[in-house]
């Protein structure tokens, strides 16, 4: 066999590998490390059983769905949010469909902005279950308003809830994990913690702040390899996040979201979160195309990412100002191509 033929064969193989990766990426709904872990990695059904998992924001959306999927794995669950009735509803469904007994689920009302209550809440969980294996920092709120029209109170609220509330609860749980030299701190961030989008300046700021905080914390915990700090970055997912988003006035929320069908199914997002927990992935991107592509572009080619966001941003803001009710980024992308 001649060298020329061998080189040609090698080039063809490289081209084929590139095309396969490209096709995988175009069909991907998560970053490629995550999808590899889903295919070849440890399964949540093997890894997470018997753990004590505390989920904030468990009364709705991603946290609620995560609770249902966790309940099937035989974990002990702590469900937290402000609305007790909703938490009780989630608990009932966990008991109906899951693999748990009543004593394995603790409904623990918690307001993330009431920082003074976090220490007592943590003690309550430890008294009930004796340990916390996983803290899922999921509770949060978004925003839809133009920066120049937005009251400073909105920014204060978003930082207080999404950033300080999450940091505070983590700081309460951390000494326990350090004592045990093990634990997982899983924080639900957002693509807006990577990509800055219009109409969500305060939300983006709070999620960027979370990314900075938890990446620093991970580096400081180098002496405790058993403590895993994971940041999960979802794109648009079906939930009440847009309905509950703050507007330019801290007392008002958007109130509706006509765009649910264009978003990723909540069950898929929750499943991929379980895969990341089982495989101790540190940075996880969960989202469908074209959002995933935008995140990759923004991260690795920021100039192009910002150029694209300026184009999309014009449409998002035009729709917003025109009162078209297009509060959702998923919908904006879709109408662009209709
Ligand atoms: N859905 C998406 O497209 C998307 C994309 C990226 C990131 N995320 C992130 O995913 C997380 C979950 O949101 P979601 O999409 O599931 O929205 P959701 O359906 O609105 O759920 C938000 C949860 O946060 C809780 N919460 C709100 N304010 C709280 C407070 N002051 N104290 C304690 N809990 C509070 C809510 O419960 P109560 O009202 O009962 O307190 C609710 O359980 C958020 O961190 C969000 O930023 C969502």
Tab-separated table of C-alpha atoms and ligand atoms in Angstrom:
chain	number	residue	atom	x	y	z
A	1	UNK	CA	0.000	0.000	0.000
A	2	UNK	CA	1.507	3.356	-1.027
A	3	UNK	CA	1.906	6.325	1.381
A	4	UNK	CA	-0.380	8.439	-0.822
A	5	UNK	CA	-3.169	5.914	-0.492
A	6	UNK	CA	-2.666	5.698	3.274
A	7	UNK	CA	-2.827	9.492	3.617
A	8	UNK	CA	-5.979	9.604	1.497
A	9	UNK	CA	-7.548	6.941	3.727
A	10	UNK	CA	-6.607	8.914	6.833
A	11	UNK	CA	-8.056	12.139	5.382
A	12	UNK	CA	-11.300	10.330	4.498
A	13	UNK	CA	-11.513	8.917	8.002
A	14	UNK	CA	-10.949	12.381	9.526
A	15	UNK	CA	-13.628	13.855	7.247
A	16	UNK	CA	-16.065	11.119	8.226
A	17	UNK	CA	-15.365	11.676	11.923
A	18	UNK	CA	-15.919	15.419	11.447
A	19	UNK	CA	-19.229	14.869	9.625
A	20	UNK	CA	-20.417	12.441	12.337
A	21	UNK	CA	-19.568	14.980	15.079
A	22	UNK	CA	-21.291	17.748	13.102
A	23	UNK	CA	-24.453	15.655	12.702
A	24	UNK	CA	-24.357	14.748	16.401
A	25	UNK	CA	-24.055	18.432	17.269
A	26	UNK	CA	-26.925	19.495	15.001
A	27	UNK	CA	-29.200	16.938	16.698
A	28	UNK	CA	-27.850	17.583	20.201
A	29	UNK	CA	-29.937	18.838	23.105
A	30	UNK	CA	-27.013	19.124	25.481
A	31	UNK	CA	-23.272	19.655	25.389
A	32	UNK	CA	-21.343	16.736	23.934
A	33	UNK	CA	-19.737	15.701	27.255
A	34	UNK	CA	-23.194	15.421	28.804
A	35	UNK	CA	-24.570	13.396	25.895
A	36	UNK	CA	-21.537	11.102	26.048
A	37	UNK	CA	-22.179	10.605	29.789
A	38	UNK	CA	-25.820	9.793	29.026
A	39	UNK	CA	-24.730	7.168	26.508
A	40	UNK	CA	-21.661	5.643	28.161
A	41	UNK	CA	-21.532	7.037	31.682
A	42	UNK	CA	-22.925	6.082	35.091
A	43	UNK	CA	-26.693	5.762	35.271
A	44	UNK	CA	-28.706	7.817	37.799
A	45	UNK	CA	-30.559	4.593	38.735
A	46	UNK	CA	-27.264	3.136	40.029
A	47	UNK	CA	-25.623	6.216	41.495
A	48	UNK	CA	-28.275	8.295	43.240
A	49	UNK	CA	-30.278	5.684	45.138
A	50	UNK	CA	-30.371	6.154	48.935
A	51	UNK	CA	-29.197	9.743	48.762
A	52	UNK	CA	-30.793	12.676	50.578
A	53	UNK	CA	-31.603	15.330	47.998
A	54	UNK	CA	-32.805	18.847	48.842
A	55	UNK	CA	-34.484	20.593	45.897
A	56	UNK	CA	-35.388	24.287	46.069
A	57	UNK	CA	-38.035	25.620	43.686
A	58	UNK	CA	-39.752	22.221	43.905
A	59	UNK	CA	-43.289	23.608	43.643
A	60	UNK	CA	-43.228	24.144	39.866
A	61	UNK	CA	-41.438	23.604	36.561
A	62	UNK	CA	-37.976	22.048	36.503
A	63	UNK	CA	-37.773	21.499	40.282
A	64	UNK	CA	-41.185	19.796	40.337
A	65	UNK	CA	-40.277	17.448	37.471
A	66	UNK	CA	-36.903	16.717	39.040
A	67	UNK	CA	-38.696	15.731	42.260
A	68	UNK	CA	-40.869	13.224	40.325
A	69	UNK	CA	-37.870	11.657	38.614
A	70	UNK	CA	-35.838	11.563	41.837
A	71	UNK	CA	-38.746	9.929	43.673
A	72	UNK	CA	-38.515	6.992	41.248
A	73	UNK	CA	-34.848	6.464	42.186
A	74	UNK	CA	-35.586	5.783	45.852
A	75	UNK	CA	-33.879	8.861	47.279
A	76	UNK	CA	-35.041	10.793	50.366
A	77	UNK	CA	-36.422	14.120	49.228
A	78	UNK	CA	-36.663	17.567	50.759
A	79	UNK	CA	-39.031	19.792	48.781
A	80	UNK	CA	-38.679	23.537	49.285
A	81	UNK	CA	-40.328	26.665	47.881
A	82	UNK	CA	-42.683	29.308	49.300
A	83	UNK	CA	-46.085	27.763	48.386
A	84	UNK	CA	-46.782	24.930	50.822
A	85	UNK	CA	-49.963	23.760	49.049
A	86	UNK	CA	-48.068	23.296	45.809
A	87	UNK	CA	-45.313	21.423	47.604
A	88	UNK	CA	-47.907	19.130	49.203
A	89	UNK	CA	-49.350	18.480	45.711
A	90	UNK	CA	-45.879	17.572	44.417
A	91	UNK	CA	-45.315	15.337	47.454
A	92	UNK	CA	-48.600	13.492	46.801
A	93	UNK	CA	-47.615	12.827	43.176
A	94	UNK	CA	-44.149	11.678	44.223
A	95	UNK	CA	-45.795	9.180	46.576
A	96	UNK	CA	-48.300	8.010	43.929
A	97	UNK	CA	-45.781	7.476	41.127
A	98	UNK	CA	-42.513	7.093	42.920
A	99	UNK	CA	-40.615	4.586	44.931
A	100	UNK	CA	-40.921	6.378	48.275
A	101	UNK	CA	-42.744	6.227	51.577
A	102	UNK	CA	-44.249	9.332	53.221
A	103	UNK	CA	-41.410	9.522	55.709
A	104	UNK	CA	-38.908	9.834	52.866
A	105	UNK	CA	-40.301	13.196	51.767
A	106	UNK	CA	-40.045	16.354	53.821
A	107	UNK	CA	-41.995	19.411	52.725
A	108	UNK	CA	-39.959	22.345	53.961
A	109	UNK	CA	-41.343	25.801	53.114
A	110	UNK	CA	-38.511	28.207	52.346
A	111	UNK	CA	-38.248	31.736	51.010
A	112	UNK	CA	-34.828	32.084	49.409
A	113	UNK	CA	-34.902	35.856	49.973
A	114	UNK	CA	-35.403	35.348	53.732
A	115	UNK	CA	-31.765	34.656	54.394
A	116	UNK	CA	-32.201	34.607	58.187
A	117	UNK	CA	-34.299	31.410	57.850
A	118	UNK	CA	-31.733	29.324	55.972
A	119	UNK	CA	-29.722	28.117	58.962
A	120	UNK	CA	-32.836	26.801	60.752
A	121	UNK	CA	-34.048	25.140	57.543
A	122	UNK	CA	-30.701	23.357	57.143
A	123	UNK	CA	-30.833	22.136	60.767
A	124	UNK	CA	-34.374	20.835	60.169
A	125	UNK	CA	-33.201	18.740	57.201
A	126	UNK	CA	-30.245	17.367	59.162
A	127	UNK	CA	-32.481	16.494	62.119
A	128	UNK	CA	-34.893	14.681	59.796
A	129	UNK	CA	-32.429	12.740	57.630
A	130	UNK	CA	-29.024	13.066	59.367
A	131	UNK	CA	-27.246	14.122	56.138
A	132	UNK	CA	-27.561	16.087	52.908
A	133	UNK	CA	-25.984	14.375	49.911
A	134	UNK	CA	-27.202	16.732	47.187
A	135	UNK	CA	-28.369	20.330	47.357
A	136	UNK	CA	-30.139	21.373	44.158
A	137	UNK	CA	-30.202	25.173	44.033
A	138	UNK	CA	-33.063	25.529	41.587
A	139	UNK	CA	-35.494	28.187	42.889
A	140	UNK	CA	-35.420	31.443	40.968
A	141	UNK	CA	-37.203	34.062	38.887
A	142	UNK	CA	-36.608	35.676	35.528
A	143	UNK	CA	-37.276	39.122	34.066
A	144	UNK	CA	-38.752	40.651	30.928
A	145	UNK	CA	-38.209	44.421	30.734
A	146	UNK	CA	-36.000	46.961	29.037
A	147	UNK	CA	-33.070	48.071	31.136
A	148	UNK	CA	-33.824	51.805	30.816
A	149	UNK	CA	-37.431	51.340	31.944
A	150	UNK	CA	-36.700	49.039	34.885
A	151	UNK	CA	-36.877	50.084	38.526
A	152	UNK	CA	-33.766	49.413	40.626
A	153	UNK	CA	-36.005	47.359	42.945
A	154	UNK	CA	-36.259	44.706	40.204
A	155	UNK	CA	-32.474	44.379	40.077
A	156	UNK	CA	-32.291	44.205	43.879
A	157	UNK	CA	-34.958	41.479	43.973
A	158	UNK	CA	-33.270	39.357	41.286
A	159	UNK	CA	-29.889	39.553	42.989
A	160	UNK	CA	-31.472	38.890	46.400
A	161	UNK	CA	-33.341	35.822	45.177
A	162	UNK	CA	-31.289	34.248	42.392
A	163	UNK	CA	-27.829	35.110	43.668
A	164	UNK	CA	-27.741	35.906	47.405
A	165	UNK	CA	-30.498	33.435	48.329
A	166	UNK	CA	-28.663	30.636	46.528
A	167	UNK	CA	-25.279	31.595	47.969
A	168	UNK	CA	-26.734	31.847	51.484
A	169	UNK	CA	-28.342	28.394	51.423
A	170	UNK	CA	-25.157	26.887	49.995
A	171	UNK	CA	-23.095	28.459	52.781
A	172	UNK	CA	-25.434	26.871	55.362
A	173	UNK	CA	-25.114	23.395	53.824
A	174	UNK	CA	-21.392	23.558	52.994
A	175	UNK	CA	-19.949	23.049	56.540
A	176	UNK	CA	-21.914	19.785	56.753
A	177	UNK	CA	-20.514	18.588	53.414
A	178	UNK	CA	-16.999	19.632	54.425
A	179	UNK	CA	-17.357	17.678	57.675
A	180	UNK	CA	-18.411	14.575	55.714
A	181	UNK	CA	-15.903	15.343	52.931
A	182	UNK	CA	-18.595	14.602	50.417
A	183	UNK	CA	-21.669	16.032	48.754
A	184	UNK	CA	-22.934	17.571	45.535
A	185	UNK	CA	-23.924	21.212	45.124
A	186	UNK	CA	-25.950	21.454	41.932
A	187	UNK	CA	-27.009	24.923	40.824
A	188	UNK	CA	-29.529	25.521	38.073
A	189	UNK	CA	-28.058	28.441	36.191
A	190	UNK	CA	-29.232	29.324	32.658
A	191	UNK	CA	-27.934	29.926	29.128
A	192	UNK	CA	-28.326	33.566	30.220
A	193	UNK	CA	-25.483	32.887	32.666
A	194	UNK	CA	-23.303	32.474	29.561
A	195	UNK	CA	-25.069	34.513	26.875
A	196	UNK	CA	-26.384	38.003	27.644
A	197	UNK	CA	-29.793	38.609	26.085
A	198	UNK	CA	-32.028	41.697	25.855
A	199	UNK	CA	-34.986	42.189	28.250
A	200	UNK	CA	-33.261	40.183	31.010
A	201	UNK	CA	-30.383	42.395	32.141
A	202	UNK	CA	-31.008	41.769	35.865
A	203	UNK	CA	-31.642	38.049	35.377
A	204	UNK	CA	-28.489	37.691	33.234
A	205	UNK	CA	-26.482	39.566	35.862
A	206	UNK	CA	-27.734	37.288	38.663
A	207	UNK	CA	-26.952	34.121	36.669
A	208	UNK	CA	-23.505	35.388	35.567
A	209	UNK	CA	-22.801	36.136	39.238
A	210	UNK	CA	-23.776	32.569	40.189
A	211	UNK	CA	-21.426	31.139	37.595
A	212	UNK	CA	-18.539	33.206	38.967
A	213	UNK	CA	-19.316	32.316	42.572
A	214	UNK	CA	-19.616	28.559	42.095
A	215	UNK	CA	-16.569	28.295	39.835
A	216	UNK	CA	-14.514	30.081	42.520
A	217	UNK	CA	-15.993	27.910	45.250
A	218	UNK	CA	-15.053	24.745	43.331
A	219	UNK	CA	-11.469	25.921	43.034
A	220	UNK	CA	-11.346	26.644	46.786
A	221	UNK	CA	-12.631	23.175	47.604
A	222	UNK	CA	-9.641	21.427	46.001
A	223	UNK	CA	-8.859	19.709	49.319
A	224	UNK	CA	-12.273	18.032	49.190
A	225	UNK	CA	-12.459	16.099	45.932
A	226	UNK	CA	-15.569	14.360	47.296
A	227	UNK	CA	-17.516	17.630	47.123
A	228	UNK	CA	-18.709	18.249	43.584
A	229	UNK	CA	-19.846	21.691	42.468
A	230	UNK	CA	-22.002	21.467	39.334
A	231	UNK	CA	-23.438	24.317	37.332
A	232	UNK	CA	-26.344	23.398	35.067
A	233	UNK	CA	-27.118	25.797	32.214
A	234	UNK	CA	-30.528	25.145	30.609
A	235	UNK	CA	-31.860	26.924	27.538
A	236	UNK	CA	-35.642	27.459	27.142
A	237	UNK	CA	-37.542	24.725	29.035
A	238	UNK	CA	-41.300	24.326	29.596
A	239	UNK	CA	-42.153	25.806	33.014
A	240	UNK	CA	-43.711	28.894	34.597
A	241	UNK	CA	-40.502	30.904	34.398
A	242	UNK	CA	-41.777	33.432	31.806
A	243	UNK	CA	-45.241	33.685	33.401
A	244	UNK	CA	-43.635	34.506	36.765
A	245	UNK	CA	-40.909	36.747	35.346
A	246	UNK	CA	-40.643	40.240	36.829
A	247	UNK	CA	-41.435	43.208	34.596
A	248	UNK	CA	-40.048	46.748	34.984
A	249	UNK	CA	-41.995	47.020	38.263
A	250	UNK	CA	-41.047	44.705	41.132
A	251	UNK	CA	-44.719	44.164	42.057
A	252	UNK	CA	-45.694	42.953	38.552
A	253	UNK	CA	-45.033	39.718	36.698
A	254	UNK	CA	-45.503	38.904	33.002
A	255	UNK	CA	-48.537	36.707	33.767
A	256	UNK	CA	-48.618	34.482	30.676
A	257	UNK	CA	-46.422	32.511	28.303
A	258	UNK	CA	-47.961	31.453	25.001
A	259	UNK	CA	-44.761	29.843	23.882
A	260	UNK	CA	-44.527	26.602	25.910
A	261	UNK	CA	-44.710	24.234	22.894
A	262	UNK	CA	-41.515	25.664	21.391
A	263	UNK	CA	-39.429	24.828	24.433
A	264	UNK	CA	-37.630	21.688	25.598
A	265	UNK	CA	-39.801	19.227	27.530
A	266	UNK	CA	-39.282	19.590	31.290
A	267	UNK	CA	-38.905	15.819	31.652
A	268	UNK	CA	-35.939	15.784	29.237
A	269	UNK	CA	-34.231	18.623	31.080
A	270	UNK	CA	-34.713	16.868	34.440
A	271	UNK	CA	-33.385	13.568	33.052
A	272	UNK	CA	-30.231	15.249	31.749
A	273	UNK	CA	-29.800	16.912	35.146
A	274	UNK	CA	-29.891	13.478	36.784
A	275	UNK	CA	-27.275	12.234	34.300
A	276	UNK	CA	-25.007	15.157	35.213
A	277	UNK	CA	-25.466	14.441	38.941
A	278	UNK	CA	-24.682	10.752	38.483
A	279	UNK	CA	-21.535	11.567	36.499
A	280	UNK	CA	-20.344	14.532	38.594
A	281	UNK	CA	-20.189	16.848	35.594
A	282	UNK	CA	-19.067	20.323	36.545
A	283	UNK	CA	-20.475	22.447	33.728
A	284	UNK	CA	-23.532	21.213	31.871
A	285	UNK	CA	-25.376	22.838	28.983
A	286	UNK	CA	-28.922	21.596	28.337
A	287	UNK	CA	-30.770	23.059	25.376
A	288	UNK	CA	-32.060	22.451	21.914
A	289	UNK	CA	-30.754	24.000	18.721
A	290	UNK	CA	-30.310	26.802	17.802
A	291	UNK	CA	-29.849	27.885	21.444
A	292	UNK	CA	-27.011	25.429	21.993
A	293	UNK	CA	-25.209	26.799	18.947
A	294	UNK	CA	-25.593	30.372	20.224
A	295	UNK	CA	-24.115	29.321	23.595
A	296	UNK	CA	-21.130	27.650	21.893
A	297	UNK	CA	-20.659	30.700	19.662
A	298	UNK	CA	-20.830	33.098	22.609
A	299	UNK	CA	-18.384	31.031	24.668
A	300	UNK	CA	-15.800	30.279	21.989
A	301	UNK	CA	-16.297	33.104	19.438
A	302	UNK	CA	-17.758	35.972	21.486
A	303	UNK	CA	-17.466	38.592	18.741
A	304	UNK	CA	-19.651	36.475	16.452
A	305	UNK	CA	-21.990	35.676	19.336
A	306	UNK	CA	-22.503	39.368	20.115
A	307	UNK	CA	-23.000	40.151	16.406
A	308	UNK	CA	-25.721	37.483	16.212
A	309	UNK	CA	-27.339	38.680	19.448
A	310	UNK	CA	-27.540	42.232	18.056
A	311	UNK	CA	-29.476	40.916	15.058
A	312	UNK	CA	-31.805	38.751	17.179
A	313	UNK	CA	-32.046	41.447	19.843
A	314	UNK	CA	-33.551	43.921	17.347
A	315	UNK	CA	-36.396	41.510	16.679
A	316	UNK	CA	-36.895	40.624	20.343
A	317	UNK	CA	-37.130	44.305	21.313
A	318	UNK	CA	-39.321	45.196	18.314
A	319	UNK	CA	-41.805	42.462	19.289
A	320	UNK	CA	-41.679	43.516	22.921
A	321	UNK	CA	-42.316	47.189	22.113
A	322	UNK	CA	-45.033	46.261	19.625
A	323	UNK	CA	-46.862	44.410	22.402
A	324	UNK	CA	-46.854	41.202	20.365
A	325	UNK	CA	-46.576	39.218	23.546
A	326	UNK	CA	-43.359	37.668	22.333
A	327	UNK	CA	-41.654	37.485	25.685
A	328	UNK	CA	-39.933	34.262	24.881
A	329	UNK	CA	-36.631	33.865	23.080
A	330	UNK	CA	-37.750	30.508	21.666
A	331	UNK	CA	-40.714	32.200	19.997
A	332	UNK	CA	-38.612	35.049	18.634
A	333	UNK	CA	-36.316	32.600	16.902
A	334	UNK	CA	-39.235	30.673	15.443
A	335	UNK	CA	-41.078	33.721	14.052
A	336	UNK	CA	-37.852	34.887	12.409
A	337	UNK	CA	-37.975	31.783	10.229
A	338	UNK	CA	-41.745	31.568	9.635
B	1	LIG	N1	-37.556	27.249	32.265
B	1	LIG	C1	-36.544	27.784	31.627
B	1	LIG	O1	-36.622	28.086	30.427
B	1	LIG	C2	-35.248	28.008	32.363
B	1	LIG	C3	-34.105	28.199	31.594
B	1	LIG	C4	-32.917	28.411	32.245
B	1	LIG	C5	-32.859	28.399	33.619
B	1	LIG	N2	-33.990	28.206	34.347
B	1	LIG	C6	-33.864	28.209	35.805
B	1	LIG	O2	-34.530	27.077	36.314
B	1	LIG	C7	-34.882	27.312	37.669
B	1	LIG	C8	-36.309	26.815	37.885
B	1	LIG	O3	-37.195	27.633	37.154
B	1	LIG	P1	-38.432	27.044	36.325
B	1	LIG	O4	-38.104	27.224	34.905
B	1	LIG	O5	-38.800	25.729	36.803
B	1	LIG	O6	-39.537	28.149	36.681
B	1	LIG	P2	-40.852	28.067	37.592
B	1	LIG	O7	-41.773	27.047	37.051
B	1	LIG	O8	-41.346	29.467	37.683
B	1	LIG	O9	-40.312	27.594	39.006
B	1	LIG	C9	-39.610	28.477	39.831
B	1	LIG	C10	-39.518	27.885	41.228
B	1	LIG	O10	-38.790	28.800	42.055
B	1	LIG	C11	-39.511	28.993	43.260
B	1	LIG	N3	-39.281	30.320	43.827
B	1	LIG	C12	-39.543	31.521	43.271
B	1	LIG	N4	-39.273	32.509	44.138
B	1	LIG	C13	-38.837	31.908	45.278
B	1	LIG	C14	-38.428	32.382	46.549
B	1	LIG	N5	-38.413	33.695	46.858
B	1	LIG	N6	-38.042	31.484	47.480
B	1	LIG	C15	-38.066	30.162	47.215
B	1	LIG	N7	-38.449	29.648	46.029
B	1	LIG	C16	-38.838	30.518	45.086
B	1	LIG	C17	-40.975	28.831	42.854
B	1	LIG	O11	-41.765	28.412	43.969
B	1	LIG	P3	-42.700	29.360	44.867
B	1	LIG	O12	-43.316	30.378	43.971
B	1	LIG	O13	-43.689	28.392	45.458
B	1	LIG	O14	-41.793	29.953	45.910
B	1	LIG	C18	-40.882	27.690	41.860
B	1	LIG	O15	-40.930	26.452	42.522
B	1	LIG	C19	-34.687	28.811	37.894
B	1	LIG	O16	-33.492	29.006	38.613
B	1	LIG	C20	-34.537	29.372	36.507
B	1	LIG	O17	-33.753	30.522	36.488
B	1	LIG	C21	-35.185	28.011	33.745
